[in-house]
Structures are given as C-alpha cells and as structure tokens.
mmCIF file of C-alpha atoms in Angstrom:
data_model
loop_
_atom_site.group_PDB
_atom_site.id
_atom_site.type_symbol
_atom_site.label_atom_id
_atom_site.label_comp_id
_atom_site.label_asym_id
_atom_site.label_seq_id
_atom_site.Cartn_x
_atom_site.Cartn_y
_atom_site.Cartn_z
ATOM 1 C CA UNK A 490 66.974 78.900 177.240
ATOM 2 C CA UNK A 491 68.259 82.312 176.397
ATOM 3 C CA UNK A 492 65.936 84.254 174.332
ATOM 4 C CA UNK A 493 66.576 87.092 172.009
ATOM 5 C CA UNK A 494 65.073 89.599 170.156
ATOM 6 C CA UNK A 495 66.048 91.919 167.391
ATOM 7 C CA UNK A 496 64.214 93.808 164.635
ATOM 8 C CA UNK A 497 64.610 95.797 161.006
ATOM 9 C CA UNK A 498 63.501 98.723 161.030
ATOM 10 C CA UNK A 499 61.287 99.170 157.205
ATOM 11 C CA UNK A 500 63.129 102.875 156.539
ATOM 12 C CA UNK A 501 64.383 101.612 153.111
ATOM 13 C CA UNK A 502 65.732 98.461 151.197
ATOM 14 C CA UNK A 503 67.627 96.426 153.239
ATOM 15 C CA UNK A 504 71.449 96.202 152.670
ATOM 16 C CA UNK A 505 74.743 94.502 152.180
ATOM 17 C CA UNK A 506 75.497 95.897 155.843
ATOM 18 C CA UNK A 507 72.149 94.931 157.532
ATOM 19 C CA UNK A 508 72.737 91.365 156.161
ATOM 20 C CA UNK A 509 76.473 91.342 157.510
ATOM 21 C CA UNK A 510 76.296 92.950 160.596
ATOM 22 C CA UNK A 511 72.935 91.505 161.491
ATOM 23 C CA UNK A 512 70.444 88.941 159.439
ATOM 24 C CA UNK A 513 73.125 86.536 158.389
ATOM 25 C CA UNK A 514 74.127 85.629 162.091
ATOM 26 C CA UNK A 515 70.682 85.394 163.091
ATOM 27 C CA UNK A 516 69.918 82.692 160.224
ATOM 28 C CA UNK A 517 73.311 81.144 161.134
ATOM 29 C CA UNK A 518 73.563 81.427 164.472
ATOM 30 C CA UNK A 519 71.126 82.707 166.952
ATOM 31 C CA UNK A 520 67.974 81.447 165.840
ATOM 32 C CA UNK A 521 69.261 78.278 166.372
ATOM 33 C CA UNK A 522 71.061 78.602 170.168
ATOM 34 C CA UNK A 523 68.454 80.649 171.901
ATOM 35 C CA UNK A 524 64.696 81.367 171.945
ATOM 36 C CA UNK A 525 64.922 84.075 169.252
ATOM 37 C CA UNK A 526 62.249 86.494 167.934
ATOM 38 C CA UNK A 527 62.945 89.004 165.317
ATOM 39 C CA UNK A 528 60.788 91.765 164.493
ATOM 40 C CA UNK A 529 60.045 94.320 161.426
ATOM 41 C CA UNK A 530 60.089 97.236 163.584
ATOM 42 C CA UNK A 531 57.471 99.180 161.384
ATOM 43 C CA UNK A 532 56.070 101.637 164.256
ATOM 44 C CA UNK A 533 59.551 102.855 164.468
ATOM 45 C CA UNK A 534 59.245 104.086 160.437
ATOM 46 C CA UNK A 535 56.699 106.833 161.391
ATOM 47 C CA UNK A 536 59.218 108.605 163.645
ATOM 48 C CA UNK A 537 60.249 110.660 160.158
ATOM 49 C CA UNK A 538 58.214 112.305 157.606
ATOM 50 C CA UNK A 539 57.416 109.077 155.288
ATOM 51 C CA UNK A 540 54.885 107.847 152.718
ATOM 52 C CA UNK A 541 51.891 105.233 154.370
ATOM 53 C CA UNK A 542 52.457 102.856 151.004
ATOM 54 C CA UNK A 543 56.121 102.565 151.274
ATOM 55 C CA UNK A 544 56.136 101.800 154.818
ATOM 56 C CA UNK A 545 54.003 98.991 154.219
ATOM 57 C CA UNK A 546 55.550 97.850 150.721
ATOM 58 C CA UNK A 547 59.170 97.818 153.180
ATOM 59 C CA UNK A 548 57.611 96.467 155.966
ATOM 60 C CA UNK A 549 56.398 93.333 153.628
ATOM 61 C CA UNK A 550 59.780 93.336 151.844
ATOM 62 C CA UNK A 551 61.472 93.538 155.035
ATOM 63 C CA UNK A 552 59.434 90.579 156.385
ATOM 64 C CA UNK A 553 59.962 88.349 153.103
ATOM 65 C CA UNK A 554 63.697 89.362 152.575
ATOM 66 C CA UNK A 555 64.390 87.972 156.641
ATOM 67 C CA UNK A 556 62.672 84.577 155.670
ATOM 68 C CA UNK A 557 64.853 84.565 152.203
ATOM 69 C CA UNK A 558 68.010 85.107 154.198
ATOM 70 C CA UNK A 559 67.361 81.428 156.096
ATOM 71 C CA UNK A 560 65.086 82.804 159.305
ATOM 72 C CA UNK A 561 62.384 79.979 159.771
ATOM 73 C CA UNK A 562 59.283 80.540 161.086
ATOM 74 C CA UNK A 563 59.405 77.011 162.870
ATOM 75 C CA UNK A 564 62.839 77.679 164.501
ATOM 76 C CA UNK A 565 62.142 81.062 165.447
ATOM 77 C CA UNK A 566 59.512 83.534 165.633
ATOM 78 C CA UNK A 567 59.222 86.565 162.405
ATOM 79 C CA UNK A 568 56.737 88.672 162.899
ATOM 80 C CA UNK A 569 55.395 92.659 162.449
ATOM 81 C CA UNK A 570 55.788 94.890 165.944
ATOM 82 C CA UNK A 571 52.467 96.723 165.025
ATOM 83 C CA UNK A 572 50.345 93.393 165.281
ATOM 84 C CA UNK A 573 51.648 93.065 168.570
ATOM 85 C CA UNK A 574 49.416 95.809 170.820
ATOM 86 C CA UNK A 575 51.740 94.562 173.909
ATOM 87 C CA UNK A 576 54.155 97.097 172.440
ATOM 88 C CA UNK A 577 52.628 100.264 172.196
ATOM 89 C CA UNK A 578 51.366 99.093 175.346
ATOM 90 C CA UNK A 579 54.357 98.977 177.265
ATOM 91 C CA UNK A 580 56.123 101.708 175.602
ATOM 92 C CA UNK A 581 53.445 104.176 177.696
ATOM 93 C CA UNK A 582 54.651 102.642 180.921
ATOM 94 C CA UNK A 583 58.288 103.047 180.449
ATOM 95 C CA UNK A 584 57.686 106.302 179.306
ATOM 96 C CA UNK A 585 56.594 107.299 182.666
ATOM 97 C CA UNK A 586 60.073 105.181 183.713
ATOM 98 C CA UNK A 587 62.118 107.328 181.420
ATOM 99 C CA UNK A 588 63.514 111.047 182.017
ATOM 100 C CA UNK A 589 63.188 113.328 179.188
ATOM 101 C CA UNK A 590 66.925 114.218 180.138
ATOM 102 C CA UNK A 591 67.899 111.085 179.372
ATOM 103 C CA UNK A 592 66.302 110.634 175.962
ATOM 104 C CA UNK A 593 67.339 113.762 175.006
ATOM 105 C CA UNK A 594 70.870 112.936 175.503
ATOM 106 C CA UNK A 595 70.548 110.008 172.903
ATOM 107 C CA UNK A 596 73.385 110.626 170.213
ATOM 108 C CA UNK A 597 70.829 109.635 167.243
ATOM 109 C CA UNK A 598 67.906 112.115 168.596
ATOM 110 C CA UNK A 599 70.673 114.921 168.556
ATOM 111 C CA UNK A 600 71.650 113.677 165.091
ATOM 112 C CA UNK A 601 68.329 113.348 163.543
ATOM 113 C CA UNK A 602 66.449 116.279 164.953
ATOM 114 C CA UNK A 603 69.019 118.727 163.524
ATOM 115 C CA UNK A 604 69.208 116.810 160.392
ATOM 116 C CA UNK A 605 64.998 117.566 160.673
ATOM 117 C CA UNK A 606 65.646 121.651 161.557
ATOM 118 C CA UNK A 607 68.225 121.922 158.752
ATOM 119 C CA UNK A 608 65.987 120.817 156.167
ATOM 120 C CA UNK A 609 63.074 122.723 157.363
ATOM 121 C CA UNK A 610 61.050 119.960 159.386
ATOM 122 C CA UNK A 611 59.348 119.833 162.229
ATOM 123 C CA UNK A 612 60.649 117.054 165.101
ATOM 124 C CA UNK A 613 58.325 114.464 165.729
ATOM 125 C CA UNK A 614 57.543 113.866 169.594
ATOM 126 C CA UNK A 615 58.199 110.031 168.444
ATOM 127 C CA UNK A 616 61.468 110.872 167.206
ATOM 128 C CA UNK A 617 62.703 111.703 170.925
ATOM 129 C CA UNK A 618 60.867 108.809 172.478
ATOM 130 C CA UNK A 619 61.425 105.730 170.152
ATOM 131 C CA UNK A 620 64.329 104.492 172.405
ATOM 132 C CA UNK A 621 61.806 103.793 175.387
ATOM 133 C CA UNK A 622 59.511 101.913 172.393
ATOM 134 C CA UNK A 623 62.429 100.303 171.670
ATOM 135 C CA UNK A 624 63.496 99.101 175.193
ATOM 136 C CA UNK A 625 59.381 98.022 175.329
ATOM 137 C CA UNK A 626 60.364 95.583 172.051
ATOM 138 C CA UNK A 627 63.116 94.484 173.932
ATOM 139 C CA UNK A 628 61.588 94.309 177.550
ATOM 140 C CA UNK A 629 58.074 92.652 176.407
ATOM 141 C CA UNK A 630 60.197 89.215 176.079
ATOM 142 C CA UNK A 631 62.143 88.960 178.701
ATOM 143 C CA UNK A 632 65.217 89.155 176.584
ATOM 144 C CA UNK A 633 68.571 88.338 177.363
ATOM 145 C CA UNK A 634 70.417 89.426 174.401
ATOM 146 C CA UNK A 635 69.815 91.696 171.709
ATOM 147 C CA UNK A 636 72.303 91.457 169.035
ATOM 148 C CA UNK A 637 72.805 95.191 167.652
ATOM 149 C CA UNK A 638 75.556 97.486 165.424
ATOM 150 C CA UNK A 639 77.526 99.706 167.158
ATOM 151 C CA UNK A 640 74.777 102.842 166.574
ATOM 152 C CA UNK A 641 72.016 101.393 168.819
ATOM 153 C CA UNK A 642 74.316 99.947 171.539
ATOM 154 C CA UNK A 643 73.179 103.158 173.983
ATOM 155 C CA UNK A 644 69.783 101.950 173.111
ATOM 156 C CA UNK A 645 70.494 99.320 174.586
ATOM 157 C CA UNK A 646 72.302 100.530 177.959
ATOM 158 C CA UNK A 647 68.895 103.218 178.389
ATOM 159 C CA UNK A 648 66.287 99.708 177.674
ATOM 160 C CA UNK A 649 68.835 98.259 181.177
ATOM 161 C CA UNK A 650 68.324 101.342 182.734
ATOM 162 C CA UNK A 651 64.885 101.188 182.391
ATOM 163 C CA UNK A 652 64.975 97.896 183.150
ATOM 164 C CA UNK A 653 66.736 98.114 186.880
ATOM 165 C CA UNK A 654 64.845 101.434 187.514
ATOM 166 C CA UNK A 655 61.449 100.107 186.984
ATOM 167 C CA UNK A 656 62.204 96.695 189.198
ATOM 168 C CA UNK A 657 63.524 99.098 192.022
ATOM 169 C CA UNK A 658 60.689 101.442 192.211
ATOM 170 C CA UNK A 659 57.871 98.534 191.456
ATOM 171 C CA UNK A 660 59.000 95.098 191.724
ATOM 172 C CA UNK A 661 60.978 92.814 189.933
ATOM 173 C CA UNK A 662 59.355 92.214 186.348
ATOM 174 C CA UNK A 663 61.772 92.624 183.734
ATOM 175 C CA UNK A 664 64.991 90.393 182.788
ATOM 176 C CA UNK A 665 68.098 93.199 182.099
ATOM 177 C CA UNK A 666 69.402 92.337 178.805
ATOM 178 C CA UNK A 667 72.609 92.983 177.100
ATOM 179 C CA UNK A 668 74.090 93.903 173.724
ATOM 180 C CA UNK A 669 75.854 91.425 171.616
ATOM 181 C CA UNK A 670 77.905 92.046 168.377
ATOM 182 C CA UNK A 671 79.256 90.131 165.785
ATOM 183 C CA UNK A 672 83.684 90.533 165.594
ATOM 184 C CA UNK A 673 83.679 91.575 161.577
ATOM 185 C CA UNK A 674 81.856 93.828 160.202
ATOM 186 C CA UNK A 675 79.479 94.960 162.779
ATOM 187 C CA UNK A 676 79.481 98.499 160.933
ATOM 188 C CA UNK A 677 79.989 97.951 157.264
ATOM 189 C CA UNK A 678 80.637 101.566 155.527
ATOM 190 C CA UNK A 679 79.004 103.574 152.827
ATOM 191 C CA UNK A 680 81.521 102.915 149.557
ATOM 192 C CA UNK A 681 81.700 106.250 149.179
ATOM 193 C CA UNK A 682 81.526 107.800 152.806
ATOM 194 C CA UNK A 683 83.711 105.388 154.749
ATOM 195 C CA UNK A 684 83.134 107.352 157.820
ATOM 196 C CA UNK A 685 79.337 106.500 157.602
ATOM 197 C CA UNK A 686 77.654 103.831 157.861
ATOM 198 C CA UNK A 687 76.132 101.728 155.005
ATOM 199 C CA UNK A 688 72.532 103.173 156.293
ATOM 200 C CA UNK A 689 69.187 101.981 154.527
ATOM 201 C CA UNK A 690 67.824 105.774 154.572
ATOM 202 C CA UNK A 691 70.472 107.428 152.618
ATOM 203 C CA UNK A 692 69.771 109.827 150.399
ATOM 204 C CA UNK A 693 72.890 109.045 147.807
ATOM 205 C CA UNK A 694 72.961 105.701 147.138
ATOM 206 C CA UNK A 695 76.145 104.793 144.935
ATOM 207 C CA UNK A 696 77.734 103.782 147.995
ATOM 208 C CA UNK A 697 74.720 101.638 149.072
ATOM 209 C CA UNK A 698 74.616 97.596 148.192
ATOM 210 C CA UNK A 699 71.200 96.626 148.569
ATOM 211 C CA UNK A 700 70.430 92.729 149.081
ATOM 212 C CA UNK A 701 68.287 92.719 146.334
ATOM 213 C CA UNK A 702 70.628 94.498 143.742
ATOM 214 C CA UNK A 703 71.254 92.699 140.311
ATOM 215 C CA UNK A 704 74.823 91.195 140.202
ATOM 216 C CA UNK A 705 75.832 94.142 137.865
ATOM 217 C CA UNK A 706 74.890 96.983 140.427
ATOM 218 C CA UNK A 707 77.173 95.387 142.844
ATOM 219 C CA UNK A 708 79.735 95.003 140.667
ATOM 220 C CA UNK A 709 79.674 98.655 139.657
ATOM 221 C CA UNK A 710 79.413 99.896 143.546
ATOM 222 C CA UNK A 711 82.342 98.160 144.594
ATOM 223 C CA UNK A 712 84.469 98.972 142.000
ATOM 224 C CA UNK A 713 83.765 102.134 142.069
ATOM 225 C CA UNK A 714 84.239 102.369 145.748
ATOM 226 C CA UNK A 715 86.444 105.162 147.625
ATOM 227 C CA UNK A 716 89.738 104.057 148.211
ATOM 228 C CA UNK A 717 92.751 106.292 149.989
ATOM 229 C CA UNK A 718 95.953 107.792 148.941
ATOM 230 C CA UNK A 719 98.663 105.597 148.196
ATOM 231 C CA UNK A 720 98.972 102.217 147.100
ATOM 232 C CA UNK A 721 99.762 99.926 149.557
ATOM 233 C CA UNK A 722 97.133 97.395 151.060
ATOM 234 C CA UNK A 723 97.363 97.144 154.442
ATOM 235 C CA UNK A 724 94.659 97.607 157.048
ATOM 236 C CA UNK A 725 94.083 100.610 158.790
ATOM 237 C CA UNK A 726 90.697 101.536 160.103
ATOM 238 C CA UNK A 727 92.297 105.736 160.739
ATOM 239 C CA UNK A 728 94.958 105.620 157.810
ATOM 240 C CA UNK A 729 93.029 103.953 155.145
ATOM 241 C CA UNK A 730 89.263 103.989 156.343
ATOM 242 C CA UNK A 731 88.337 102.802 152.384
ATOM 243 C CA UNK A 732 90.417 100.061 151.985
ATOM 244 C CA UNK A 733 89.804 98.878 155.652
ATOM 245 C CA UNK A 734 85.819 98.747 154.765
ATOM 246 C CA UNK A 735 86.312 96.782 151.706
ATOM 247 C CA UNK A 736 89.067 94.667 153.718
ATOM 248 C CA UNK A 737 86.085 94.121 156.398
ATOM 249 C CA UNK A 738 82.932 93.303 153.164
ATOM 250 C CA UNK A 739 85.733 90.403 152.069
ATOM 251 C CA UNK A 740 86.621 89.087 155.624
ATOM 252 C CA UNK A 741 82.984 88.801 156.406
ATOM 253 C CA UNK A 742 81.824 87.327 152.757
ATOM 254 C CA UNK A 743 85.092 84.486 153.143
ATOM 255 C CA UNK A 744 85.500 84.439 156.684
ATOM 256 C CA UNK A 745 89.070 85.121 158.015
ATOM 257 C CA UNK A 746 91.129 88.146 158.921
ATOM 258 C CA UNK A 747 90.703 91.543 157.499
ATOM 259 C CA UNK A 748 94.722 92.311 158.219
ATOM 260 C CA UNK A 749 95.722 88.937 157.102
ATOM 261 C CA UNK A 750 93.482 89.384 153.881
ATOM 262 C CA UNK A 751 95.343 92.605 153.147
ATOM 263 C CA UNK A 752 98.831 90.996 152.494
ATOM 264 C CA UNK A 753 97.622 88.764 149.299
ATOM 265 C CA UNK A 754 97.192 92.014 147.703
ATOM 266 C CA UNK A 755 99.256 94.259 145.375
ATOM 267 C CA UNK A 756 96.414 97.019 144.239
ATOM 268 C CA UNK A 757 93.121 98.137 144.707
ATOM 269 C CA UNK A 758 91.681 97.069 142.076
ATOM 270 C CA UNK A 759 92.456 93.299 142.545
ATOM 271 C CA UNK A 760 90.982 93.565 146.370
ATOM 272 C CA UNK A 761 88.070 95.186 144.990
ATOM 273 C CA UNK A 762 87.170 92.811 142.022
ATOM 274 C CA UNK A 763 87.435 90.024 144.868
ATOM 275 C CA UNK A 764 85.063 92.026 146.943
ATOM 276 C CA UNK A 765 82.472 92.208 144.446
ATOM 277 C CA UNK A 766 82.656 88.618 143.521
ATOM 278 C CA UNK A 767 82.362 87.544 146.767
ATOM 279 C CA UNK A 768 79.743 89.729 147.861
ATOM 280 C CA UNK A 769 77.781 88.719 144.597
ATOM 281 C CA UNK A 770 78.109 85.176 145.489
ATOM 282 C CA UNK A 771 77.217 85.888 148.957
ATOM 283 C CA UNK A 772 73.958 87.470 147.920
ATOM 284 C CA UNK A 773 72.801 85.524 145.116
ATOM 285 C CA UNK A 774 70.582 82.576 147.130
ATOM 286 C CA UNK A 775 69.023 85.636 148.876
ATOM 287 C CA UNK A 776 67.595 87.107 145.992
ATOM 288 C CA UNK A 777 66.837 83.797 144.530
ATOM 289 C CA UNK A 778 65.155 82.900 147.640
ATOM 290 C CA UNK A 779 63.391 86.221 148.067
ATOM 291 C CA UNK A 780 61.737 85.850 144.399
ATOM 292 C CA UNK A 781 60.454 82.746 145.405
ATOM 293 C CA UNK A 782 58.652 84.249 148.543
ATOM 294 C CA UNK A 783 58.069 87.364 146.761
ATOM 295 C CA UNK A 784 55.785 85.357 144.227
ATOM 296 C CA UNK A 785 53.696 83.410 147.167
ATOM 297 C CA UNK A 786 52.883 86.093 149.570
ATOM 298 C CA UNK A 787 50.061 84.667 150.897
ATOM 299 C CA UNK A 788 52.982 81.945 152.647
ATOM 300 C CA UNK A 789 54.786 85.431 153.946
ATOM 301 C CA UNK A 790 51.197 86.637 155.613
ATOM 302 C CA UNK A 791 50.762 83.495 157.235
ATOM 303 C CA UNK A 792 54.333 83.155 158.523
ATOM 304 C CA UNK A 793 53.758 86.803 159.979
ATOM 305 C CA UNK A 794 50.230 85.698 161.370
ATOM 306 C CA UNK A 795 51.534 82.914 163.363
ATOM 307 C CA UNK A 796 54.904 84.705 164.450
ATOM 308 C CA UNK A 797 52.509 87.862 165.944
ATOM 309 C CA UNK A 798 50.388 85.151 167.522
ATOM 310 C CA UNK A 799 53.342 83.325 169.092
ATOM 311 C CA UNK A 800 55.185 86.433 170.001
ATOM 312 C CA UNK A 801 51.643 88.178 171.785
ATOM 313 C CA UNK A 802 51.205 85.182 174.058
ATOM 314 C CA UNK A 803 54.798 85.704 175.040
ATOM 315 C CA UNK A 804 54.638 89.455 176.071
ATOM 316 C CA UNK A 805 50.979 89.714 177.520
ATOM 317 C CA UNK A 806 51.754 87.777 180.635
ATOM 318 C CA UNK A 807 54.962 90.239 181.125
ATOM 319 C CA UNK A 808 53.146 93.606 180.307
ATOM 320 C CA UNK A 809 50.116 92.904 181.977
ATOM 321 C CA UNK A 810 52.498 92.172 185.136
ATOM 322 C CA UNK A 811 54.094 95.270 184.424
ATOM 323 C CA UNK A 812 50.632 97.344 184.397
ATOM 324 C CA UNK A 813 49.794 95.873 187.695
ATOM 325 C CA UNK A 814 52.761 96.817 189.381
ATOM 326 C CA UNK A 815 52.749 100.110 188.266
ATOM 327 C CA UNK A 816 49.399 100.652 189.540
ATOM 328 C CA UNK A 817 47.003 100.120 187.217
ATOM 329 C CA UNK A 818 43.723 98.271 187.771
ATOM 330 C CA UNK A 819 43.249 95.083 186.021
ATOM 331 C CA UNK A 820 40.996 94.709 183.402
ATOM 332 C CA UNK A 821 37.403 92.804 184.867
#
C-alpha cells in the first residue's frame, strides 16, 4: 500500500491556505488511499528565534485543529515529530549524506537567513540544516509520496537525493519518494500581497484567514482583499494576480474552474462576497469541531500517544538499518 507522510509545521495559527492546499485533501483523500502519517513538525519551530510556550500551545492547536479538519486517528496515524527520537536520529546520518553546498543553495535558507541579518539576528545552524531533518521525516517511513505546496517541492527533490546517494554509497535502505500537489489552490495568496503566499508566520495579518477566525473576520479579510486595476473579471494569474487568488479561494471552496468561475461575474465586489461566504461555510464544521476537541484534550493527548507509538515502531526498523549500514555498531 502506498504510504505517505506530511506534517504542519507549529510557526503560527494555521490557515485558510494550509487547509486548501494541504489538510483538506488529506481528510478527503489520502488518508483514506494510502498508509498515511501526518506529523506536527514541532522540532522544525526552533529553527527561528521563538517563545518555548507558544511552540507548544501551536503544536497542541496544530495537533487538535488536524483531527477537527476530519484526520482520524484509526484511519491514519497523527502524531508529534519530537516524540518520535527516530527523527533526530536519522537527521544526524543524512547529515553526514548531505553537502553543505547543497543546503546552502536551498531557496528558503537564502530567504530566511537574510530576512534573520536584516533584522539584526543571528542564523541558527538549524536554519541551514532543517531540509536534511526534513528528508529524515520523510525517509524514516519509507514514503512514497509526500503531498507538499509549491515552496517545499526542492525539499523534496534534496530528501531523493539523499535518498539515491545514501543507497549507492551504503546499500539499499530507503524508498525515493516523490512530491504530489493538489490542481487548485496549491499556493493560496496573502489578500493583500498576492505575490506571497498566505504564510502562517506573517507578520501583517489582514491578508491572513486563519481556520479558526470568527465568521466576521473572514468576512472583513476578503472583502477587503487587493484587487487590480480595471474592472473586468477574468483570470489571469500575471495580469490580475488579486482577482486570480480570490478566483482560486472560490474554485477550491465550490469545486470547479477558476477561469470558468470568472465569467458569472460583473464586479469585484460580487466575486468577493461569494468568496467569503463560501469560505465561511467551508470553515465553519472546523471550528465547530475544533471546540469540541479543544474542550477534551485529554482525547487529543491520547490520539497523539498512540499515533507516536504507531509511527516509532514504523521508523525504528528503517533507521536502525540505516545506522548499521553506515557503520555504526549496534546497540548490545
């Protein structure tokens, strides 16, 4: 059976574009056609400056908002990376896999460390190596797919690279997985930047739908998004990057075609009051859901008990392989 694995990474609230580009088609779809394990990716939080307390508050809300969006623990297996030593574990061993030219050639270290220099912060070590921790989440399994947005597809290609290398130099061990992505809205777009990405992290947030923002908030986002010059609704990722993002939200809310979407409307303001009602609709069983967990959490800590459990018995067998291949002597 195909098995995949994924993860959220506990940075900030989670939001209207990690649910459509990500969460809702693991609910819908992959948990339920492949061996699937998806993972709050918490070690990957203390890359960046960040407080201890909101990491874990995240990590939990992270974990609770996953099982609110329709993950089930006895479908697939939800769990925390940091209860799972077989991580860390492996991430040293690909390490000494990985080149430091390579890492450094990452687009998001580049991004990130001079976002770090501008403001006057140092550059974490873990901030150039999280892509080899990452390809030890992914490699740990023996995944085949790992469904991911457009920004951590050359993730990805390094966690193959890593992948052949290591069976080439030491035997074969790991399965090579590949990236998947979802047709619509794989990249939703902040409402006010629609050249960035709708990112968790962001600093301004009135472009930002969260999952677990009241029905007003939304409302007021999307309305107030950034549209383009002119009038006329047509889509055009280049021409009209604001209306095309709001085109994308509705497609992926409804289902059907962003360009064929465009034609049943004569203004802005109609395609964005449809937007928001859609994406209100869309999100409302979430939250409802998500209060529900939110107000049993011993259920949430024993879903995430059982999921680390299941998912360690998975990965030991493949890293301890791993560590004996490389050369290292087995444990007595």
């Amino acid at each position: 059976m195909t098995r995949i694995f994924s993860g959220v990474k506990p940075t900030g609230h989670l939001t209207l574009g990690n649910y459509l580009g990500a969460v809702r088609r693991w609910a819908k779809d992959d948990q339920h056609r492949a061996d699937a394990l998806f993972c709050v990716v918490d070690l990957h939080a203390l890359t960046v400056e960040h407080d201890p307390a909101r990491v874990r508050r995240l990590s939990r809300q992270a974990a609770t908002l996953l099982l609110a969006a329709g993950l089930d623990p006895d479908v697939c297996t939800v769990f925390v990376q940091s209860h799972v030593d077989e991580h860390a574990r492996l991430a040293y061993v690909l390490e000494c896999t990985a080149t430091d030219g390579e890492l450094r050639r990452m687009i998001q270290y580049k991004e990130k460390s001079a976002q770090a220099r501008a403001a006057g912060e140092s550059v974490r070590l873990s901030l150039l190596t999280y892509p080899v921790l990452m390809a030890a989440d992914i490699l740990a399994y023996g995944t085949d797919e790992v469904p991911v947005g457009d920004d951590q597809t050359q993730h990805v290609e390094l966690t193959r690279d890593l992948a052949v290398r290591f069976n080439q130099r030491y035997g074969q061990t790991f399965v090579v997985p590949r990236a998947t992505r979802p047709a619509v809205a794989a990249r939703v777009m902040d409402l006010q930047d629609p050249f960035s990405k709708m990112g968790k992290s962001h600093a301004a947030t009135a472009g930002i739908v969260y999952l677990l923002d009241e029905p007003d908030a939304v409302r007021k986002k999307i309305m107030r998004a950034v549209t383009d010059s002119g009038s006329e609704v047509e889509y055009d990722r280049e021409a009209k990057p604001g209306v095309a993002n709001l085109l994308d939200v509705l497609a992926a809310c409804g289902g059907g075609d962003p360009a064929e979407l465009a034609g049943a409307y004569a203004s802005y303001g109609a395609l964005k009051k449809d937007t928001a009602d859609a994406v209100v609709e869309l999100l409302r069983p979430v939250r409802e859901r998500h209060a529900a967990l939110a107000a049993d959490p011993g259920h949430v800590d024993r879903v995430l008990k059982e999921g680390a459990e299941r998912a360690r018995g998975m990965a030991r067998p493949r890293v301890d392989a791993a560590y004996g291949a490389i050369g290292l002597l087995p444990a007595g």
